[in-house]
Amino acid sequence: MLGTRNRTLILYVILIVAFFVVLGFLFNQIAKHYMVESFEQQLSHDTHFISDQLEEQAQSGTLTEEDLEYYANYFQLDLYYSIDDREVSTLGNQNEELLQTVQNLSRSEEYTLHNERLIYPYEFTTEETLIAVSDPLPIEQLQWTIWWIVGLLALLIIAFLWSFGNRMYDSYVQPIRNATDTAERLVEGDYHARVMDAPYGIASELGQSINRLARNLKYITVKYENQNSRLKTVVNNMVSGILLVNEKGITRLINDSFINYFSIKETPIVDRVYYDVIDHEEVNDLIQEAIFNEEKRHATIKKDGLYLDVHVAPIKNADGTWKGIVIVAHDITEIKQVENVRKDFVANVSHELRTPLTSMQGFAETLLYQDVDEKKEKEFLKIIEKESKRLNSLVEDLLDLALIEKDSFELQKTEFRLKMLMDEVYQVVEDQLNAKKITAIMNVPPELMVYADYYRWYQLVMNLFTNAVQYTDEYGEIEWNVTESDEEIVMQIKDTGIGIPEEELHRIFERFYRVDQARSRLSGGTGLGLSIVKHIVEVHDGSIDIDSTPDEGTTITVRLPTKDE
């Protein structure tokens, strides 16, 4: 800053010096003009006076050098008189150059300045001339005096300017420059910038005003950033995807959910045209329609296995001015899945109920409207009994499943010996095991106590056991292994049955799913056993895993937490 100050002051000094040089030159010319004019008037007056005094002598031809010397000494000038070839002069021979100039001078009545001496010719007649030559004029002394005055005045002004300029610079220029620098920093976003107060005056008021502005800007910016941060946090943590597009189709806001839903990989996203960001024709068409028509649009879109409920709505000010659109995408995949499960469930239940009902209806009508022998009658009645039991079993399983799935369902927990429960189940399925000559191995600790809902555990073990028997061929093997740790009880059942294809494993716990439809129906299965098992495990805060190899067998592992101490 000091260098800038000096450069400015030096520039002003140079301008002042140039001004006073021109001013001195003008003053010199003016002073010289007035001096010469004054001496011309005086010389003219003196010359006319002398000519009047010497006229008689000049006409009589008696004019002598002594006469000229008298007037020359009196008036402090030199005289030169000439008539025809006669010359009389007070110049003498000491100044031959001046004398020669006077002799060659034109005889017109004009003044001539030669070597600072004023020459004035006066004609008595055409042949008789009197020339007066003044003493040297003090032109040089006058010019030096003027230059001294001008120089002194210039020095005084420069000194004043230097002193006053520094003070002005410190009091006004420097504070204003500081204020300008601070304002530029504020424009660039540095709201911590402040102006050092000027000592007094308007510069101090300017600095204080800018400092107040900086404090207000900082407060507003911090407040805006906090609001923006909260808005971004809320928007980014919303499950629904949000995209904001202005009236020109430029994206202004987007959250992470929207980016994930539409697999947006372009960066940056904000301040770009929406169709360069969203690579989905249907969504772009919705946005385009909303922009052109300024109306709401809605569509359900399938994207990468997700079902998205997309709403596009215009954004308007209070006065109705259109400002853009907002796109909200809801993930309704689970809802769609529930709907599909419901549809499948209704279809499966209808199918499962129709089969036994149709069979029972057919045989009943045969017995009612046709004559059959006693043997056929008993056979038909047995089929009706079998189908009614199957129907009753299906209804009971459906009721059990609905009961377990209720949020209000409560377990009736008691403490019991697991070995006793599994022996009881074994006795129920023993006839089935013997019929298919299946070997069952029960590795259960005899003293293992379990704190759980006895009836539900009984259902769990029974369903797993009967399912293994059902899908294991003759002379196969089923093995139970039960172990206990400090945190859980592990129950594992392994069979040598038909196994399950790997691509079907994820469906094994679905309602009415059967690996072998024919085998299941022949055995009277409802297709709900493993679904019930899964829900019983979940309400006991446990987990269930399945591992299977086609034609080799299946292993199901159930982990249940131990009794809380």
Coordinates of C-alpha atoms in Angstrom, one line a residue:
M1 CA 0.0 0.0 0.0
L2 CA 2.9 2.4 0.8
G3 CA 4.3 2.0 -2.7
T4 CA 0.9 2.8 -4.2
R5 CA 0.6 5.9 -2.0
N6 CA 4.1 7.2 -3.1
R7 CA 3.4 6.5 -6.7
T8 CA 0.2 8.5 -6.5
L9 CA 1.8 11.4 -4.7
I10 CA 4.8 11.4 -7.0
L11 CA 2.4 11.6 -10.0
Y12 CA 0.7 14.6 -8.4
V13 CA 4.1 16.2 -7.8
I14 CA 5.1 15.7 -11.4
L15 CA 1.8 17.2 -12.6
I16 CA 2.3 20.2 -10.2
V17 CA 5.9 20.8 -11.4
A18 CA 4.7 20.6 -15.1
F19 CA 1.9 23.0 -14.3
F20 CA 4.2 25.5 -12.6
V21 CA 6.8 25.2 -15.4
V22 CA 4.1 26.2 -17.9
L23 CA 2.8 28.8 -15.5
G24 CA 6.4 30.3 -15.1
F25 CA 6.9 30.3 -18.9
L26 CA 3.6 32.2 -19.3
F27 CA 4.3 34.6 -16.5
N28 CA 7.8 35.3 -18.1
Q29 CA 6.2 36.0 -21.5
I30 CA 3.6 38.2 -20.0
A31 CA 6.0 40.1 -17.8
K32 CA 8.5 40.5 -20.6
H33 CA 5.7 41.8 -22.8
Y34 CA 4.5 44.4 -20.3
M35 CA 8.1 45.4 -19.5
V36 CA 9.0 46.0 -23.1
E37 CA 5.7 47.8 -23.7
S38 CA 6.4 50.0 -20.7
F39 CA 9.9 50.8 -21.8
E40 CA 8.6 51.4 -25.4
Q41 CA 6.2 54.1 -24.1
Q42 CA 8.9 55.7 -22.0
L43 CA 11.4 55.5 -24.9
S44 CA 8.9 57.0 -27.3
H45 CA 8.1 59.9 -24.9
D46 CA 11.8 60.6 -24.3
T47 CA 12.6 60.4 -28.0
H48 CA 9.9 62.8 -29.0
F49 CA 10.9 65.2 -26.3
I50 CA 14.6 65.1 -27.4
S51 CA 13.6 65.5 -31.0
D52 CA 11.6 68.6 -30.2
Q53 CA 14.6 70.0 -28.4
L54 CA 17.0 69.2 -31.1
E55 CA 14.8 70.1 -34.1
E56 CA 16.1 73.6 -34.5
Q57 CA 19.7 72.5 -34.3
A58 CA 19.1 69.7 -36.6
Q59 CA 17.5 71.9 -39.2
S60 CA 20.4 74.5 -39.0
G61 CA 22.9 71.6 -39.2
T62 CA 24.7 72.6 -36.0
L63 CA 23.8 69.5 -34.1
T64 CA 26.9 68.1 -32.4
E65 CA 27.8 65.0 -30.5
E66 CA 27.9 67.1 -27.3
D67 CA 24.3 67.9 -27.7
L68 CA 23.4 64.2 -28.0
E69 CA 25.6 63.4 -25.0
Y70 CA 23.8 65.8 -22.9
Y71 CA 20.4 64.3 -23.5
A72 CA 21.8 60.8 -23.6
N73 CA 23.2 61.2 -20.1
Y74 CA 20.1 62.9 -18.9
F75 CA 17.6 60.3 -20.1
Q76 CA 20.0 57.3 -19.6
L77 CA 20.0 56.1 -23.2
D78 CA 22.1 56.3 -26.4
L79 CA 21.3 58.5 -29.4
Y80 CA 22.2 58.2 -33.0
Y81 CA 21.5 61.0 -35.6
S82 CA 21.9 60.8 -39.3
I83 CA 21.3 63.1 -42.2
D84 CA 22.5 62.3 -45.7
D85 CA 26.0 61.1 -45.1
R86 CA 26.5 62.7 -41.8
E87 CA 26.2 60.7 -38.6
V88 CA 26.3 61.8 -35.0
S89 CA 26.2 59.1 -32.2
T90 CA 26.8 58.6 -28.5
L91 CA 27.4 54.9 -29.1
G92 CA 31.1 55.3 -29.7
N93 CA 33.2 52.4 -31.1
Q94 CA 32.8 50.2 -28.0
N95 CA 29.7 48.4 -29.4
E96 CA 30.3 48.1 -33.1
E97 CA 27.7 45.4 -33.5
L98 CA 24.9 47.6 -32.0
L99 CA 26.1 50.5 -34.0
Q100 CA 25.9 48.5 -37.2
T101 CA 22.5 47.2 -36.2
V102 CA 21.3 50.8 -35.7
Q103 CA 22.8 52.0 -39.0
N104 CA 21.1 49.2 -40.9
L105 CA 17.8 49.7 -39.1
S106 CA 14.7 50.5 -41.2
R107 CA 13.6 54.1 -40.7
S108 CA 10.0 53.1 -40.1
E109 CA 8.5 53.9 -36.7
E110 CA 8.8 50.5 -35.2
Y111 CA 10.5 49.3 -32.0
T112 CA 13.3 46.8 -32.2
L113 CA 14.7 44.7 -29.3
H114 CA 18.3 43.8 -29.7
N115 CA 20.3 42.2 -26.9
E116 CA 17.7 43.4 -24.4
R117 CA 18.1 47.0 -25.6
L118 CA 15.1 48.7 -27.1
I119 CA 15.8 50.6 -30.4
Y120 CA 13.3 53.3 -31.5
P121 CA 13.8 55.3 -34.8
Y122 CA 12.2 58.8 -35.2
E123 CA 12.3 60.6 -38.6
F124 CA 12.5 64.3 -38.7
T125 CA 12.3 64.1 -42.5
T126 CA 12.8 61.4 -45.0
E127 CA 16.5 62.0 -44.9
E128 CA 16.9 63.0 -41.3
T129 CA 16.5 60.4 -38.6
L130 CA 17.0 60.3 -34.8
I131 CA 17.4 56.8 -33.2
A132 CA 17.1 56.2 -29.5
V133 CA 18.7 53.1 -27.9
S134 CA 17.7 52.3 -24.3
D135 CA 20.0 50.8 -21.7
P136 CA 19.7 47.0 -21.4
L137 CA 16.3 46.1 -20.0
P138 CA 16.2 44.0 -16.8
I139 CA 14.4 41.2 -18.5
E140 CA 16.7 38.4 -17.3
Q141 CA 16.5 39.6 -13.7
L142 CA 12.7 39.8 -14.0
Q143 CA 12.6 36.3 -15.4
W144 CA 14.8 34.9 -12.6
T145 CA 12.6 36.6 -10.1
I146 CA 9.5 35.1 -11.6
W147 CA 11.1 31.6 -11.7
W148 CA 12.1 32.0 -8.1
I149 CA 8.6 32.9 -7.1
V150 CA 7.0 30.2 -9.1
G151 CA 9.5 27.6 -7.8
L152 CA 8.9 28.7 -4.2
L153 CA 5.2 28.6 -4.7
A154 CA 5.5 25.1 -6.3
L155 CA 7.6 23.9 -3.4
L156 CA 5.1 25.2 -0.9
I157 CA 2.2 23.6 -2.7
I158 CA 4.1 20.3 -3.1
A159 CA 5.0 20.3 0.6
F160 CA 1.4 21.0 1.4
L161 CA 0.2 18.4 -1.0
W162 CA 2.6 15.8 0.4
S163 CA 1.5 16.4 3.9
F164 CA -2.2 16.8 3.2
G165 CA -2.1 14.0 0.7
N166 CA -0.6 11.6 3.2
R167 CA -3.2 12.6 5.7
M168 CA -6.0 12.3 3.2
Y169 CA -4.7 8.9 2.1
D170 CA -4.6 7.7 5.7
S171 CA -7.9 9.2 6.6
Y172 CA -9.9 8.5 3.5
V173 CA -8.2 6.7 0.6
Q174 CA -6.7 3.8 2.7
P175 CA -10.0 3.2 4.7
I176 CA -12.0 3.2 1.4
R177 CA -9.6 0.8 -0.2
N178 CA -9.8 -1.4 2.9
A179 CA -13.5 -1.2 2.7
T180 CA -13.4 -2.2 -1.0
D181 CA -11.1 -5.2 -0.3
T182 CA -13.4 -6.2 2.5
A183 CA -16.5 -5.9 0.3
E184 CA -14.7 -8.1 -2.4
R185 CA -14.0 -10.7 0.3
L186 CA -17.6 -10.6 1.3
V187 CA -18.6 -11.2 -2.3
E188 CA -16.3 -14.2 -2.4
G189 CA -18.0 -15.6 0.7
D190 CA -15.5 -14.7 3.4
Y191 CA -18.0 -13.4 6.0
H192 CA -15.3 -13.2 8.7
A193 CA -13.7 -10.2 6.9
R194 CA -13.9 -6.9 8.8
V195 CA -12.9 -3.3 8.1
M196 CA -10.5 -1.6 10.6
D197 CA -12.4 1.6 11.7
A198 CA -11.1 4.9 10.2
P199 CA -10.4 7.5 12.8
Y200 CA -13.3 9.8 11.9
G201 CA -15.6 11.0 9.2
I202 CA -17.5 9.3 6.5
A203 CA -14.9 6.7 6.0
S204 CA -15.5 5.5 9.6
E205 CA -19.2 5.4 8.9
L206 CA -18.6 3.4 5.8
G207 CA -16.4 0.9 7.6
Q208 CA -18.9 0.5 10.4
S209 CA -21.7 -0.1 7.9
I210 CA -19.7 -2.7 6.0
N211 CA -18.9 -4.5 9.3
R212 CA -22.6 -4.5 10.2
L213 CA -23.3 -5.9 6.7
A214 CA -20.7 -8.6 7.2
R215 CA -22.1 -9.6 10.6
N216 CA -25.6 -9.8 9.1
L217 CA -24.4 -11.7 6.1
K218 CA -22.6 -14.2 8.3
Y219 CA -25.7 -14.6 10.5
I220 CA -28.0 -15.1 7.4
T221 CA -25.5 -17.5 5.8
V222 CA -25.1 -19.6 8.9
K223 CA -28.8 -19.7 9.3
Y224 CA -29.3 -20.6 5.7
E225 CA -26.6 -23.3 5.9
N226 CA -28.1 -24.8 9.0
Q227 CA -31.6 -24.8 7.3
N228 CA -30.1 -26.2 4.2
S229 CA -28.2 -28.9 6.1
R230 CA -31.3 -29.9 8.0
L231 CA -33.3 -29.9 4.7
K232 CA -30.6 -32.1 3.1
T233 CA -30.5 -34.4 6.1
V234 CA -34.3 -34.8 6.1
V235 CA -34.5 -35.2 2.3
N236 CA -31.6 -37.7 2.1
N237 CA -33.0 -39.8 4.9
M238 CA -36.4 -40.0 3.4
V239 CA -37.3 -43.4 2.1
S240 CA -39.1 -41.9 -0.9
G241 CA -37.0 -40.6 -3.8
I242 CA -37.3 -36.9 -4.4
L243 CA -36.3 -34.8 -7.5
L244 CA -36.9 -31.1 -7.9
V245 CA -36.8 -29.6 -11.4
N246 CA -37.2 -25.9 -12.1
E247 CA -39.3 -24.3 -14.9
K248 CA -36.4 -24.7 -17.4
G249 CA -36.1 -28.4 -16.8
I250 CA -32.9 -28.0 -14.7
T251 CA -32.4 -30.3 -11.7
R252 CA -32.2 -28.3 -8.4
L253 CA -32.5 -31.0 -5.7
I254 CA -32.2 -34.8 -5.5
N255 CA -31.9 -37.2 -2.7
D256 CA -30.0 -40.5 -2.3
S257 CA -33.1 -42.7 -2.5
F258 CA -34.0 -41.2 -6.0
I259 CA -30.4 -41.8 -7.1
N260 CA -30.5 -45.4 -5.9
Y261 CA -34.0 -46.1 -7.3
F262 CA -33.0 -45.0 -10.8
S263 CA -29.3 -46.1 -10.7
I264 CA -28.1 -42.6 -11.5
K265 CA -24.3 -42.6 -12.0
E266 CA -23.9 -39.2 -13.7
T267 CA -22.0 -36.5 -11.8
P268 CA -22.7 -33.8 -11.1
I269 CA -26.4 -34.1 -11.0
V270 CA -27.6 -30.7 -9.8
D271 CA -27.8 -27.9 -12.5
R272 CA -28.2 -30.4 -15.3
V273 CA -31.1 -31.0 -17.6
Y274 CA -33.3 -33.8 -16.1
Y275 CA -33.2 -36.0 -19.2
D276 CA -29.4 -36.1 -19.1
V277 CA -29.6 -37.4 -15.5
I278 CA -32.5 -39.9 -15.6
D279 CA -32.1 -42.8 -18.0
H280 CA -35.7 -43.9 -17.9
E281 CA -38.0 -43.0 -20.8
E282 CA -41.3 -43.4 -19.0
V283 CA -40.2 -41.1 -16.1
N284 CA -38.9 -38.5 -18.6
D285 CA -42.2 -38.6 -20.5
L286 CA -44.1 -38.0 -17.2
I287 CA -41.9 -35.0 -16.4
Q288 CA -42.2 -33.6 -19.9
E289 CA -46.0 -33.9 -19.8
A290 CA -46.1 -32.2 -16.3
I291 CA -43.9 -29.4 -17.6
F292 CA -45.9 -28.8 -20.8
N293 CA -49.3 -29.2 -19.3
E294 CA -48.6 -27.9 -15.8
E295 CA -50.7 -30.8 -14.4
K296 CA -50.1 -33.7 -12.0
R297 CA -49.0 -37.0 -13.4
H298 CA -48.8 -40.5 -11.9
A299 CA -47.5 -43.9 -12.9
T300 CA -46.3 -47.2 -11.5
I301 CA -42.9 -48.1 -12.9
K302 CA -40.9 -51.3 -12.7
K303 CA -37.2 -50.7 -12.5
D304 CA -34.5 -53.3 -11.8
G305 CA -36.9 -55.6 -9.9
L306 CA -38.5 -52.6 -7.9
Y307 CA -42.0 -51.3 -8.2
L308 CA -42.0 -47.5 -8.0
D309 CA -45.1 -45.4 -7.5
V310 CA -44.0 -42.1 -9.2
H311 CA -45.9 -38.9 -8.7
V312 CA -45.1 -35.7 -10.7
A313 CA -46.7 -32.5 -9.5
P314 CA -46.2 -28.8 -10.5
I315 CA -44.8 -26.3 -8.0
K316 CA -46.6 -22.9 -7.9
N317 CA -46.2 -19.7 -5.8
A318 CA -49.0 -18.2 -3.8
D319 CA -49.9 -16.0 -6.8
G320 CA -50.1 -19.1 -9.0
T321 CA -46.8 -18.5 -10.8
W322 CA -45.4 -21.8 -12.1
K323 CA -41.9 -22.5 -10.6
G324 CA -41.1 -26.1 -11.6
I325 CA -42.1 -29.6 -10.7
V326 CA -41.4 -32.1 -7.9
I327 CA -41.0 -35.8 -8.6
V328 CA -41.7 -38.3 -5.7
A329 CA -41.0 -42.0 -6.1
H330 CA -42.3 -44.4 -3.5
D331 CA -40.9 -48.0 -3.3
I332 CA -44.0 -50.2 -3.3
T333 CA -42.2 -53.4 -4.0
E334 CA -43.2 -54.9 -0.7
I335 CA -46.8 -53.9 -1.2
K336 CA -46.7 -55.5 -4.7
Q337 CA -45.2 -58.6 -3.2
V338 CA -47.9 -58.7 -0.5
E339 CA -50.5 -58.3 -3.2
N340 CA -48.9 -61.1 -5.2
V341 CA -48.7 -63.3 -2.1
R342 CA -52.3 -62.5 -1.3
K343 CA -53.4 -63.4 -4.9
D344 CA -51.3 -66.6 -4.8
F345 CA -52.7 -67.5 -1.4
V346 CA -56.3 -67.0 -2.5
A347 CA -55.6 -69.0 -5.7
N348 CA -53.8 -71.8 -3.8
V349 CA -56.5 -72.0 -1.0
S350 CA -59.2 -72.1 -3.7
H351 CA -57.4 -74.8 -5.5
E352 CA -56.6 -76.8 -2.3
L353 CA -60.2 -76.6 -1.1
R354 CA -61.7 -77.3 -4.5
T355 CA -59.9 -80.6 -4.9
P356 CA -61.3 -82.4 -1.8
L357 CA -64.7 -80.7 -2.1
T358 CA -65.0 -81.8 -5.7
S359 CA -64.0 -85.3 -4.8
M360 CA -66.5 -85.5 -1.9
Q361 CA -69.3 -83.9 -4.0
G362 CA -68.7 -86.5 -6.8
F363 CA -68.8 -89.5 -4.6
A364 CA -71.8 -88.2 -2.5
E365 CA -73.8 -87.6 -5.7
T366 CA -73.0 -91.1 -6.9
L367 CA -74.2 -92.6 -3.6
L368 CA -77.4 -90.5 -3.7
Y369 CA -78.4 -90.9 -7.3
Q370 CA -77.0 -94.2 -8.4
D371 CA -77.4 -97.8 -7.2
V372 CA -74.1 -99.1 -6.0
D373 CA -73.3 -102.3 -4.2
E374 CA -72.2 -102.4 -0.6
K375 CA -68.5 -102.9 -1.4
K376 CA -68.5 -99.8 -3.6
E377 CA -70.5 -97.8 -1.1
K378 CA -67.9 -98.5 1.7
E379 CA -65.1 -97.6 -0.7
F380 CA -66.7 -94.3 -1.6
L381 CA -67.4 -93.5 2.0
K382 CA -63.8 -94.1 2.9
I383 CA -62.7 -91.7 0.1
I384 CA -65.2 -89.1 1.4
E385 CA -63.8 -89.6 4.9
K386 CA -60.2 -89.3 3.7
E387 CA -61.0 -86.1 1.8
S388 CA -62.9 -84.6 4.7
K389 CA -60.0 -85.3 7.0
R390 CA -57.7 -83.7 4.5
L391 CA -60.0 -80.7 4.3
N392 CA -60.2 -80.4 8.0
S393 CA -56.4 -80.6 8.3
L394 CA -56.0 -77.8 5.7
V395 CA -58.5 -75.6 7.6
E396 CA -56.7 -76.3 10.9
D397 CA -53.3 -75.4 9.4
L398 CA -54.7 -72.2 7.9
L399 CA -56.2 -71.2 11.3
D400 CA -52.9 -72.0 13.0
L401 CA -50.9 -70.0 10.5
A402 CA -53.3 -67.0 10.8
L403 CA -53.1 -67.2 14.6
I404 CA -49.3 -67.3 14.7
E405 CA -49.0 -64.4 12.3
K406 CA -51.1 -62.1 14.4
D407 CA -49.3 -59.3 16.2
S408 CA -51.3 -60.1 19.3
F409 CA -50.2 -63.7 19.3
E410 CA -48.6 -64.8 22.7
L411 CA -46.6 -67.9 23.4
Q412 CA -47.6 -70.1 26.3
K413 CA -44.2 -70.9 27.5
T414 CA -43.4 -73.6 30.0
E415 CA -40.3 -75.6 31.0
F416 CA -40.2 -79.2 29.7
R417 CA -37.8 -82.0 28.8
L418 CA -37.2 -82.0 25.0
K419 CA -36.4 -85.7 24.9
M420 CA -39.9 -86.5 26.2
L421 CA -41.5 -84.3 23.5
M422 CA -39.5 -85.9 20.7
D423 CA -40.3 -89.4 21.9
E424 CA -44.0 -88.5 21.8
V425 CA -43.6 -87.3 18.2
Y426 CA -41.7 -90.4 17.3
Q427 CA -44.5 -92.6 18.5
V428 CA -46.9 -90.8 16.2
V429 CA -44.8 -91.2 13.1
E430 CA -43.5 -94.7 14.0
D431 CA -46.1 -96.5 11.8
Q432 CA -45.1 -94.3 8.8
L433 CA -41.4 -95.1 9.4
N434 CA -42.1 -98.8 9.6
A435 CA -44.3 -98.8 6.5
K436 CA -41.4 -97.3 4.5
K437 CA -38.7 -99.2 6.4
I438 CA -37.0 -95.9 7.2
T439 CA -34.3 -95.9 10.0
A440 CA -34.7 -93.0 12.4
I441 CA -31.8 -92.0 14.7
M442 CA -32.7 -89.7 17.6
N443 CA -29.6 -88.0 19.2
V444 CA -31.3 -85.9 21.9
P445 CA -29.7 -85.2 25.4
P446 CA -32.1 -86.9 27.9
E447 CA -31.8 -84.1 30.5
L448 CA -32.1 -81.1 28.1
M449 CA -34.7 -78.7 29.5
V450 CA -36.4 -76.2 27.2
Y451 CA -38.4 -73.1 28.1
A452 CA -40.9 -72.6 25.3
D453 CA -44.4 -73.1 24.1
Y454 CA -44.8 -76.9 24.3
Y455 CA -47.6 -77.1 21.8
R456 CA -45.8 -75.0 19.2
W457 CA -42.6 -76.9 19.6
Y458 CA -44.6 -80.1 19.2
Q459 CA -46.0 -78.7 15.9
L460 CA -42.5 -77.7 14.8
V461 CA -40.9 -81.2 15.5
M462 CA -44.0 -83.0 14.1
N463 CA -44.0 -81.0 10.8
L464 CA -40.2 -81.5 10.3
F465 CA -40.4 -85.2 11.1
T466 CA -43.4 -86.0 8.9
N467 CA -42.0 -83.8 6.0
A468 CA -38.8 -85.8 6.2
V469 CA -40.7 -89.1 6.2
Q470 CA -42.9 -88.0 3.3
Y471 CA -39.9 -87.1 1.0
T472 CA -37.6 -90.0 2.0
D473 CA -37.9 -93.2 -0.1
E474 CA -38.0 -96.7 1.4
Y475 CA -35.0 -98.0 3.3
G476 CA -33.9 -94.4 3.8
E477 CA -32.6 -92.8 6.9
I478 CA -33.6 -89.8 9.1
E479 CA -31.3 -88.5 11.8
W480 CA -32.0 -86.0 14.6
N481 CA -29.1 -84.2 16.3
V482 CA -29.9 -81.8 19.2
T483 CA -27.1 -79.8 20.9
E484 CA -27.1 -77.1 23.5
S485 CA -24.8 -74.1 24.2
D486 CA -25.0 -71.2 26.6
E487 CA -26.9 -69.1 24.1
E488 CA -28.9 -71.5 21.9
I489 CA -30.3 -74.9 21.3
V490 CA -29.6 -76.3 17.9
M491 CA -32.0 -78.9 16.4
Q492 CA -30.9 -80.5 13.1
I493 CA -32.9 -83.1 11.1
K494 CA -31.1 -84.8 8.2
D495 CA -32.7 -87.1 5.7
T496 CA -31.7 -89.1 2.6
G497 CA -34.7 -88.1 0.6
I498 CA -35.2 -86.7 -2.9
G499 CA -33.6 -83.3 -2.0
I500 CA -34.5 -79.9 -3.3
P501 CA -33.1 -78.1 -6.4
E502 CA -30.9 -75.1 -5.4
E503 CA -33.1 -72.6 -7.4
E504 CA -36.1 -73.8 -5.4
L505 CA -34.6 -73.4 -1.9
H506 CA -35.8 -69.8 -1.5
R507 CA -39.4 -70.9 -2.0
I508 CA -39.4 -73.8 0.4
F509 CA -41.1 -71.9 3.2
E510 CA -43.8 -70.4 1.0
R511 CA -47.5 -71.4 1.6
F512 CA -48.6 -74.4 -0.4
Y513 CA -45.2 -74.9 -2.0
R514 CA -44.4 -78.6 -2.7
V515 CA -41.2 -80.1 -4.1
D516 CA -43.2 -83.0 -5.4
Q517 CA -46.9 -82.1 -5.9
A518 CA -48.1 -85.7 -6.5
R519 CA -46.2 -87.2 -3.6
S520 CA -47.5 -84.5 -1.2
R521 CA -51.2 -85.0 -2.1
L522 CA -51.0 -88.8 -1.9
S523 CA -49.6 -88.4 1.6
G524 CA -52.4 -86.0 2.6
G525 CA -50.0 -83.0 3.0
T526 CA -51.5 -79.5 3.0
G527 CA -48.3 -77.6 1.8
L528 CA -48.4 -75.4 4.9
G529 CA -46.1 -77.5 7.2
L530 CA -42.8 -75.7 6.6
S531 CA -44.5 -72.3 6.5
I532 CA -45.9 -73.0 10.0
V533 CA -42.4 -74.2 11.2
K534 CA -40.8 -70.9 10.0
H535 CA -43.3 -68.8 11.8
I536 CA -43.0 -70.8 15.0
V537 CA -39.2 -70.4 14.9
E538 CA -39.6 -66.6 14.3
V539 CA -42.0 -66.1 17.2
H540 CA -39.5 -67.9 19.5
D541 CA -36.8 -65.4 18.2
G542 CA -34.9 -68.2 16.5
S543 CA -33.6 -68.9 13.0
I544 CA -34.0 -71.7 10.4
D545 CA -31.6 -72.7 7.6
I546 CA -31.9 -75.4 4.9
D547 CA -29.3 -77.1 2.9
S548 CA -30.2 -79.7 0.2
T549 CA -28.7 -81.7 -2.6
P550 CA -31.0 -83.3 -5.2
D551 CA -31.1 -87.1 -4.9
E552 CA -28.9 -87.0 -1.8
G553 CA -31.1 -85.5 0.9
T554 CA -31.9 -82.4 2.9
T555 CA -30.7 -80.9 6.2
I556 CA -32.8 -78.4 8.1
T557 CA -31.2 -76.6 11.1
V558 CA -33.3 -74.8 13.7
R559 CA -31.6 -72.5 16.3
L560 CA -33.7 -71.4 19.3
P561 CA -32.5 -69.3 22.2
T562 CA -32.1 -71.0 25.6
K563 CA -34.2 -70.1 28.6
D564 CA -33.4 -66.7 30.1
E565 CA -31.7 -67.0 33.5

